[in-house]
Amino acid sequence: MILVGELSLWVAILMAAWTTTVSWAGGYQRRSDLVFSGERAMYATFAFTTVASIGLWYAIFTHDFSLKFVSSYSSRNLPSVYLFSSFWAGQAGSMLFWTLILAGYGALAVFFNRHRLRAMMPWVTGTMGLVTLFFLLTTAFGANPFERLDWVPADGRGMNPQLQNPGMAIHPPMLYFGYVATAVPFAFAIGALITRQLDGEWLAAVRRWSLLSWFFLTIGIVLGMWWAYVELGWSGYWAWDAVENSSLLPWLSGTAFLHSIMIQEKRGMLKKWNVTLVVLTFLLSILGTFITRSGVIESVHAFARSNVGPWFLWFLIISTILTAVLVSTRLKDMEAKAELESMVSREAAFLYNNLVLVGIAFTTLWGTLFPILSEWVQGEKITVGPPFFNSVNTPLGLLLLALTGIGPLIAWRRASSANLKRQFLAPSIVGVLAVVVLLALGMRHFYALVFYGLAAFVATTITMEFVKGIGARRRMYQENLATAGVRLVVRNRRRYGGYVVHFGVVVMFAAFAGSYFKKDYAEVDLKTGDTFTATDPWGDTWTFTSEGMNSFETLNRRVTAISLVATYNGKPMGRMLAEKRQHFDSNKAETFEPSTEVAIMEMARQDVYVFFSGLRDADTAVLTFNFNPLVIWVWIGGFIMAFGGVIVMWPQAERRERGYVAELSPQHDGALVGAGV
Amino acid sequence: MTRRAFFVRTAVLAPVVLAAPALLRAQNSSTVNMNGDFYIPVRPAPKPNATAQLDDDAIQALERTLACPCPCTLDVYTCRTTDVLCTNSPAIHRDVVRMVEGGYTGDEIVSQLMDVYGQRILALPRKEGFNLVGWFFPFVAIGTGGLAIAYLLRTWRNNAVAAAALATTSGVRSIGVQATDEEMERLNAALRDDSR
């Protein structure tokens, strides 16, 4: 099976090369036989990549340590779930996994458009084939998971303990699904540029795939934050690390595109900008991959580093040049008669939104790459740490939050002063009231006050939209509250799903602002029976009493755990268990440095975060205690955003839309009259 | 090639061509090792009759401005209080405390550390020399983007005004649409209402 997998990788390379060659030849010569052959070859590429992947999984599960990858990232005593996820725990496997997703997306894109966009599809298929070919070649020649060792070790090294976490089993695939999905809109953009069909159906296809990418990136980023928080032990979830930034960049440009595409749909404007954003999002994904895998910038994500960096850099350079040349030859085709009645309109709001999103992306990219630029110019490496990103991106984030509330309420074309007053009076009053209340409660941090004022403003605008919509349905159809609410969302998923996403953004920003609260840290030595008393940022009293330590072996690790009994203002809150772990292989040989599992008590107001630093002596544990305000709302906000994304993406909405468009077509005058238009 | 196409290509390609050598060189010279020892002792002689100039809070604040030299991307204070596996930040902390006890001020301590580690010991680059480019270029870029949008919006509005003037003089509202003022107003109101 392993040999079949290895051979399949090479056959997949041939298939991908065939896909590109015949698809483009078919598109150029308008020969349907070649086009069909290319489409079949895309399916075959996916099939052979799948077989190659099954081969690697088979090697992992059968502990074939003759493969360098298997012996480096798995071991006999690794739990099954982590055996499965060890596929992407190292460079070579993750490259194959990436390629598998890419080939799968390519096959899906071909399948869903087998009866549509026929002039464009050969170029789309060819481009997907080419990108897949690049990844297959990089896997085969730069990081081959089927590379064999000269000798067969008795056991593997095992997986990095920090990756042995449920979040880490899901987080990388989610990010890969998001990163890779940017390739499909890119392929459609190339197809649309070559065939000069930059309107209509390609927009719908690109939007769907961009949403999918956005959805997976959102989940991947939030899961990554959660993993960092529970696993790295520094009591934070975002450090503006180069690899974290790399995942944020395509998310930002993709979000900008999902907003600006609405202007093209409604008004036929911004064609050049939209194509640029689609291309930029893909190139930022490749740039992120280069940063993650090359080690070009220092990062905590050392486990992802290898020698495939130059492959990605050259791919990035060549893609950028070719795409820029193609775009520049199609500028005339993207000319649009652009008219705007007023500076205060939704079109303008979307442009401001795009400026801020792309501005944050640029700032993040600039800060990430500036150490390299500085070393090149000054000959001295500098550090651009979190304070830089926070100081530049915080004002931009505030602006974005404000636009999240303002944009959706402004009318297209022109907003009258009466419209503005009707829409914004109540939210503004609520926002100001929130600031006044917080001031009265003693909050003095400027940014925190602005964050919460704006959060209240935006939450009110969203609530008003739902209240108005539900009220209208109840009056019109005599529905009860729940039915009206559900139907309001179901009948207009794109609009109300978008509001749900915005609400998730509000919740998340409110949680981020929790970092402005006073955070206390204490390092304490506790013997069995000792009690530590602390006051949290809200002024409440906590006690933590040590019940003692316990050492035991389980699965693939030796665990030393300390149990603490916590009370909150005298009320029992239960036990907290913090662990120190030493992983070993099946021969009990230690495999990695000791790792830790923090104890976290999650509450709406704050997390109590206890870190087991080490042992002072046999009976004395060294513990650090942190109170982290509002952290749970980061995860809740992320969940709400993803849920909103599902509502927007739900395919039935598209079918309804098509049906609605059909109703509006001239052949359906009766339906038009029936609909009261 | 049109002039516009030339400018678009130049604008896109120039940064790529300029950045490529730096990225390639950085890629080739990368020697990052998470488990490596990045600590270099900084132990200047104590001042005569030294008394400590900084209390614990001031030391904490100072350490928040220092970058841990390992690739964790955290500041020295956060790293030493949370990452038990890092040996660099506790060692730097010990040096800082020793210099405080030796009578050094915050600025002097930073200066001593910079003499040994260079600028990379600062979590935030100083606003001087080439670093100014790093600090202000994002604002310049975003400002330029803002101006471009303002120009774009003005152009679009002028287009709308010109189209309206043409429609008025020709007596036609727009291509294929002939309607009275009242009908146009009703249509516009319906469109606005529908799009909200």
Coordinates of C-alpha atoms in Angstrom, one line a residue, chain A residues 53-431:
Chain A
S53 CA -2.3 10.2 1.1
I54 CA -3.9 6.9 2.0
G55 CA -0.5 5.3 1.5
L56 CA 1.1 7.7 4.0
W57 CA -1.7 7.2 6.5
Y58 CA -1.3 3.5 6.1
A59 CA 2.5 3.8 6.8
I60 CA 1.7 5.9 9.9
F61 CA -0.9 3.5 11.3
T62 CA 1.3 0.4 10.6
H63 CA 4.3 2.1 12.2
D64 CA 6.5 1.7 9.1
F65 CA 9.5 3.6 10.6
S66 CA 11.6 3.0 7.5
L67 CA 9.9 6.2 6.2
K68 CA 11.8 9.2 7.6
F69 CA 8.6 11.1 8.0
V70 CA 6.8 8.4 10.0
S71 CA 9.7 7.9 12.3
S72 CA 10.1 11.6 12.9
Y73 CA 6.5 12.5 13.8
S74 CA 4.9 9.3 15.2
S75 CA 5.6 6.5 17.6
R76 CA 4.1 3.2 18.6
N77 CA 2.5 4.6 21.8
L78 CA 1.0 7.7 20.1
P79 CA -2.8 7.8 20.6
S80 CA -4.8 7.0 17.4
V81 CA -6.2 10.5 17.0
Y82 CA -2.7 11.9 17.0
L83 CA -1.5 9.1 14.7
F84 CA -4.1 10.4 12.3
S85 CA -3.1 14.1 12.7
S86 CA 0.6 13.3 12.6
F87 CA 0.0 13.3 8.8
W88 CA 0.3 17.1 9.0
A89 CA 2.6 17.4 12.0
G90 CA 5.7 17.7 9.8
Q91 CA 6.6 19.5 6.6
A92 CA 6.5 16.6 4.1
G93 CA 3.1 15.3 5.3
S94 CA 1.5 18.7 5.5
M95 CA 2.6 19.4 2.0
L96 CA 0.9 16.3 0.8
F97 CA -2.2 17.1 2.8
W98 CA -2.2 20.6 1.3
T99 CA -1.9 19.1 -2.2
L100 CA -4.8 16.6 -1.4
I101 CA -7.1 19.5 -0.5
L102 CA -6.0 21.5 -3.5
A103 CA -6.6 18.6 -5.9
G104 CA -10.0 18.0 -4.2
Y105 CA -11.0 21.7 -4.6
G106 CA -9.9 21.5 -8.2
A107 CA -12.1 18.5 -8.8
L108 CA -15.0 20.1 -7.1
A109 CA -14.6 23.3 -9.1
V110 CA -14.7 21.3 -12.3
F111 CA -17.6 19.2 -11.2
F112 CA -19.8 22.1 -10.1
N113 CA -19.2 24.0 -13.3
R114 CA -19.3 21.1 -15.7
H115 CA -22.4 22.7 -17.4
R116 CA -21.5 26.4 -16.8
L117 CA -18.9 28.9 -17.8
R118 CA -17.8 26.7 -20.6
A119 CA -15.5 29.2 -22.3
M120 CA -13.8 30.0 -19.0
M121 CA -13.5 26.6 -17.4
P122 CA -10.6 25.3 -19.5
W123 CA -8.5 28.1 -18.2
V124 CA -9.7 27.6 -14.7
T125 CA -9.0 23.9 -14.8
G126 CA -5.6 24.5 -16.3
T127 CA -4.7 27.0 -13.6
M128 CA -5.9 24.7 -10.8
G129 CA -3.8 22.0 -12.5
L130 CA -0.8 24.2 -12.6
V131 CA -1.0 25.2 -8.9
T132 CA -1.5 21.5 -8.0
L133 CA 1.4 20.6 -10.2
F134 CA 3.6 23.0 -8.3
F135 CA 2.6 21.6 -4.9
L136 CA 3.1 18.0 -6.1
L137 CA 6.5 18.8 -7.4
T138 CA 7.5 20.6 -4.2
T139 CA 6.2 17.6 -2.3
A140 CA 8.0 15.0 -4.4
F141 CA 11.3 16.9 -4.7
G142 CA 11.4 19.3 -1.8
A143 CA 9.7 17.4 1.1
N144 CA 8.8 13.9 0.1
P145 CA 7.0 12.0 2.9
F146 CA 7.9 8.7 1.3
E147 CA 11.7 9.3 1.7
R148 CA 13.3 6.2 3.3
L149 CA 15.9 5.9 5.9
D150 CA 19.0 3.7 5.5
W151 CA 18.0 1.8 8.6
V152 CA 14.8 1.1 10.4
P153 CA 14.5 2.4 14.0
A154 CA 12.6 0.3 16.5
D155 CA 10.3 3.2 17.4
G156 CA 9.6 6.7 16.1
R157 CA 10.4 10.0 17.9
G158 CA 6.8 10.8 18.4
M159 CA 4.8 13.9 17.9
N160 CA 5.8 17.2 19.5
P161 CA 3.9 17.3 22.8
Q162 CA 2.6 20.8 22.0
L163 CA 0.9 19.4 19.0
Q164 CA -0.8 16.6 21.1
N165 CA -3.8 18.7 21.6
P166 CA -7.3 18.4 20.1
G167 CA -7.2 22.0 18.9
M168 CA -4.0 21.2 17.0
A169 CA -5.6 18.2 15.4
I170 CA -8.2 20.5 13.8
H171 CA -6.5 23.9 13.6
P172 CA -4.0 23.1 10.8
P173 CA -6.5 21.4 8.5
M174 CA -8.9 24.3 8.9
L175 CA -6.2 26.7 8.0
Y176 CA -5.2 24.6 5.0
F177 CA -8.8 24.4 3.9
G178 CA -8.9 28.2 4.1
Y179 CA -5.5 28.9 2.5
V180 CA -6.0 26.4 -0.3
A181 CA -9.5 27.6 -1.2
T182 CA -8.0 31.0 -2.2
A183 CA -6.6 29.1 -5.2
V184 CA -10.0 28.6 -6.7
P185 CA -11.1 32.2 -6.9
F186 CA -7.6 32.9 -8.3
A187 CA -8.1 30.3 -11.0
F188 CA -11.5 31.8 -11.8
A189 CA -9.9 35.3 -12.0
I190 CA -7.2 34.0 -14.4
G191 CA -9.9 32.4 -16.5
A192 CA -12.1 35.5 -16.5
L193 CA -9.1 37.7 -17.4
I194 CA -8.0 35.4 -20.3
T195 CA -11.5 35.1 -21.7
R196 CA -12.4 38.7 -20.8
Q197 CA -15.6 37.6 -19.1
L198 CA -15.4 39.7 -16.0
D199 CA -19.1 39.9 -15.2
G200 CA -22.0 37.7 -14.2
E201 CA -21.5 34.1 -13.4
W202 CA -17.8 34.1 -12.5
L203 CA -18.6 36.6 -9.7
A204 CA -21.0 34.1 -8.2
A205 CA -18.5 31.3 -8.4
V206 CA -15.7 33.4 -7.0
R207 CA -17.9 34.7 -4.2
R208 CA -18.9 31.2 -3.1
W209 CA -15.3 30.0 -3.0
S210 CA -14.1 33.1 -1.3
L211 CA -16.7 32.6 1.4
L212 CA -15.6 29.1 1.9
S213 CA -12.0 30.2 2.3
W214 CA -13.0 33.0 4.7
F215 CA -15.1 30.5 6.7
F216 CA -12.2 28.0 7.2
L217 CA -9.6 30.7 7.8
T218 CA -11.8 32.2 10.5
I219 CA -12.2 28.8 12.2
G220 CA -8.5 28.0 11.7
I221 CA -7.3 31.3 13.2
V222 CA -9.6 31.1 16.2
L223 CA -8.6 27.5 16.9
G224 CA -4.9 28.6 16.6
M225 CA -5.5 31.3 19.2
W226 CA -7.2 28.8 21.5
W227 CA -4.3 26.3 21.0
A228 CA -1.7 29.0 21.8
Y229 CA -3.7 30.0 24.9
V230 CA -4.1 26.5 26.4
E231 CA -0.9 25.0 25.2
L232 CA 2.0 27.5 25.1
G233 CA 1.4 28.7 28.7
W234 CA 2.1 32.4 28.3
S235 CA -1.5 33.2 29.1
G236 CA -2.1 35.0 25.8
Y237 CA -3.7 34.0 22.5
W238 CA -2.1 36.3 19.9
A239 CA 1.5 37.5 19.9
W240 CA 1.8 38.9 16.3
D241 CA 4.1 36.0 15.6
A242 CA 5.1 35.9 11.9
V243 CA 3.2 32.7 11.3
E244 CA 0.1 34.0 13.1
N245 CA 0.3 37.1 10.9
S246 CA 0.6 34.9 7.8
S247 CA -2.8 33.4 8.5
L248 CA -4.4 36.8 9.1
L249 CA -3.2 38.4 5.9
P250 CA -5.4 36.4 3.4
W251 CA -8.3 36.6 5.9
L252 CA -8.1 40.4 5.8
S253 CA -7.8 40.7 2.0
G254 CA -10.5 38.0 1.6
T255 CA -12.8 39.9 3.9
A256 CA -12.2 43.1 1.9
F257 CA -13.1 41.3 -1.3
L258 CA -16.4 39.9 0.2
H259 CA -17.4 43.4 0.9
S260 CA -16.2 45.1 -2.3
I261 CA -17.8 42.4 -4.5
M262 CA -21.2 43.7 -3.5
I263 CA -20.4 47.0 -5.3
Q264 CA -19.7 45.1 -8.5
E265 CA -22.9 43.0 -8.1
K266 CA -25.1 46.0 -7.4
R267 CA -23.4 48.7 -9.5
G268 CA -21.0 47.0 -11.9
M269 CA -18.1 49.1 -10.4
L270 CA -14.7 48.2 -8.9
K271 CA -14.0 45.4 -11.4
K272 CA -10.2 46.0 -11.4
W273 CA -10.1 46.3 -7.6
N274 CA -12.0 43.0 -7.1
V275 CA -9.7 41.1 -9.5
T276 CA -6.8 42.6 -7.6
L277 CA -8.1 41.5 -4.3
V278 CA -8.8 37.9 -5.5
V279 CA -5.2 37.7 -6.8
L280 CA -3.8 39.4 -3.8
T281 CA -5.5 37.0 -1.4
F282 CA -4.0 34.0 -3.2
L283 CA -0.6 35.5 -3.3
L284 CA -0.8 36.4 0.4
S285 CA -1.6 32.7 1.1
I286 CA 1.5 31.7 -0.8
L287 CA 3.6 34.4 0.9
G288 CA 2.2 33.1 4.3
T289 CA 3.2 29.6 3.3
F290 CA 6.7 30.8 2.4
I291 CA 7.1 32.6 5.7
T292 CA 5.7 29.6 7.7
R293 CA 7.9 27.0 6.0
S294 CA 11.1 28.8 5.2
G295 CA 12.3 30.0 8.6
V296 CA 13.0 33.4 6.9
I297 CA 11.5 35.1 10.0
E298 CA 11.9 34.0 13.6
S299 CA 8.8 32.4 14.9
V300 CA 7.6 30.2 17.7
H301 CA 6.3 27.7 15.0
A302 CA 9.7 26.0 14.6
F303 CA 8.1 22.6 13.8
A304 CA 6.9 23.9 10.4
R305 CA 10.4 24.8 9.1
S306 CA 12.2 23.1 6.2
N307 CA 14.0 23.7 2.9
V308 CA 10.9 24.3 0.7
G309 CA 11.1 28.0 1.2
P310 CA 12.9 28.8 -2.1
W311 CA 10.3 26.8 -4.0
F312 CA 7.5 29.0 -2.6
L313 CA 9.5 32.2 -3.1
W314 CA 10.1 31.5 -6.8
F315 CA 6.5 30.4 -7.3
L316 CA 5.4 33.7 -5.6
I317 CA 7.6 35.8 -7.8
I318 CA 6.6 34.1 -11.0
S319 CA 2.9 34.1 -10.1
T320 CA 3.0 37.8 -9.2
I321 CA 4.8 38.8 -12.5
L322 CA 2.6 36.7 -14.7
T323 CA -0.6 37.9 -13.0
A324 CA 0.4 41.5 -13.1
V325 CA 1.2 41.3 -16.8
L326 CA -2.2 39.6 -17.5
V327 CA -4.1 42.2 -15.4
S328 CA -2.4 45.0 -17.1
T329 CA -3.4 43.7 -20.6
R330 CA -7.0 43.6 -19.5
L331 CA -7.4 47.0 -17.9
K332 CA -9.7 48.2 -20.8
D333 CA -12.0 45.3 -20.3
M334 CA -12.5 46.2 -16.7
E335 CA -13.5 49.8 -17.4
A336 CA -16.9 50.6 -15.9
K337 CA -19.1 53.6 -16.0
A338 CA -18.9 54.6 -12.4
E339 CA -21.3 57.1 -10.9
L340 CA -21.9 58.0 -7.3
E341 CA -24.6 60.4 -6.2
S342 CA -23.2 61.0 -2.8
M343 CA -20.1 60.6 -0.6
V344 CA -22.4 59.4 2.1
S345 CA -23.6 56.1 0.6
R346 CA -23.0 52.4 1.0
E347 CA -20.7 52.3 -1.9
A348 CA -18.4 54.9 -0.2
A349 CA -18.7 53.0 3.1
F350 CA -17.5 49.8 1.4
L351 CA -14.5 51.7 0.0
Y352 CA -13.6 53.0 3.5
N353 CA -14.0 49.5 4.8
N354 CA -11.7 48.1 2.1
L355 CA -9.1 50.8 2.9
V356 CA -9.1 49.9 6.5
L357 CA -8.9 46.1 5.9
V358 CA -6.2 46.4 3.3
G359 CA -4.5 49.0 5.5
I360 CA -4.4 46.5 8.5
A361 CA -3.1 43.8 6.1
F362 CA -0.4 46.1 4.8
T363 CA 0.7 47.2 8.2
T364 CA 0.8 43.6 9.4
L365 CA 2.8 42.5 6.4
W366 CA 5.1 45.5 6.7
G367 CA 5.8 44.8 10.4
T368 CA 6.4 41.2 9.7
L369 CA 8.9 41.8 6.9
F370 CA 10.5 44.9 8.2
P371 CA 13.2 43.1 10.2
I372 CA 14.4 41.5 6.9
L373 CA 14.3 44.9 5.2
S374 CA 16.2 46.5 8.1
E375 CA 18.9 43.9 8.1
W376 CA 19.2 44.3 4.3
V377 CA 19.5 48.1 4.5
Q378 CA 21.2 48.7 7.9
G379 CA 23.0 45.4 8.3
E380 CA 21.4 45.0 11.7
K381 CA 18.4 42.9 12.6
I382 CA 15.8 44.6 14.7
T383 CA 12.7 43.2 16.5
V384 CA 9.3 44.4 15.5
G385 CA 7.2 43.0 18.4
P386 CA 3.6 43.1 19.5
P387 CA 3.8 46.8 20.7
F388 CA 4.4 47.9 17.1
F389 CA 1.4 46.0 15.7
N390 CA -0.8 47.0 18.6
S391 CA 0.0 50.7 18.4
V392 CA -0.6 50.9 14.6
N393 CA -3.4 48.4 14.2
T394 CA -5.5 49.4 17.3
P395 CA -6.7 52.7 15.8
L396 CA -7.4 50.9 12.5
G397 CA -9.3 48.2 14.4
L398 CA -11.5 50.9 16.0
L399 CA -12.2 52.4 12.6
L400 CA -13.2 49.0 11.3
L401 CA -15.5 48.4 14.2
A402 CA -17.2 51.7 13.6
L403 CA -17.6 50.9 9.9
T404 CA -19.1 47.5 10.8
G405 CA -22.0 49.4 12.4
I406 CA -22.2 52.3 10.0
G407 CA -21.8 50.6 6.6
P408 CA -24.9 48.3 6.5
L409 CA -27.3 51.0 7.6
I410 CA -26.4 53.5 4.9
A411 CA -28.5 53.4 1.7
W412 CA -27.1 52.6 -1.6
R413 CA -26.4 55.6 -3.9
R414 CA -27.4 58.4 -1.5
A415 CA -28.2 58.6 2.2
S416 CA -30.5 61.4 3.1
S417 CA -30.0 63.3 6.4
A418 CA -33.4 61.9 7.6
N419 CA -32.2 58.4 6.8
L420 CA -29.0 58.9 8.8
K421 CA -30.9 60.4 11.7
R422 CA -33.4 57.6 11.8
Q423 CA -30.8 54.9 11.6
F424 CA -28.0 56.2 13.9
L425 CA -29.7 58.3 16.6
A426 CA -30.5 55.4 18.9
P427 CA -27.2 53.5 18.4
S428 CA -25.2 56.7 19.1
I429 CA -27.1 57.3 22.3
V430 CA -26.5 53.7 23.5
G431 CA -22.8 54.0 22.6

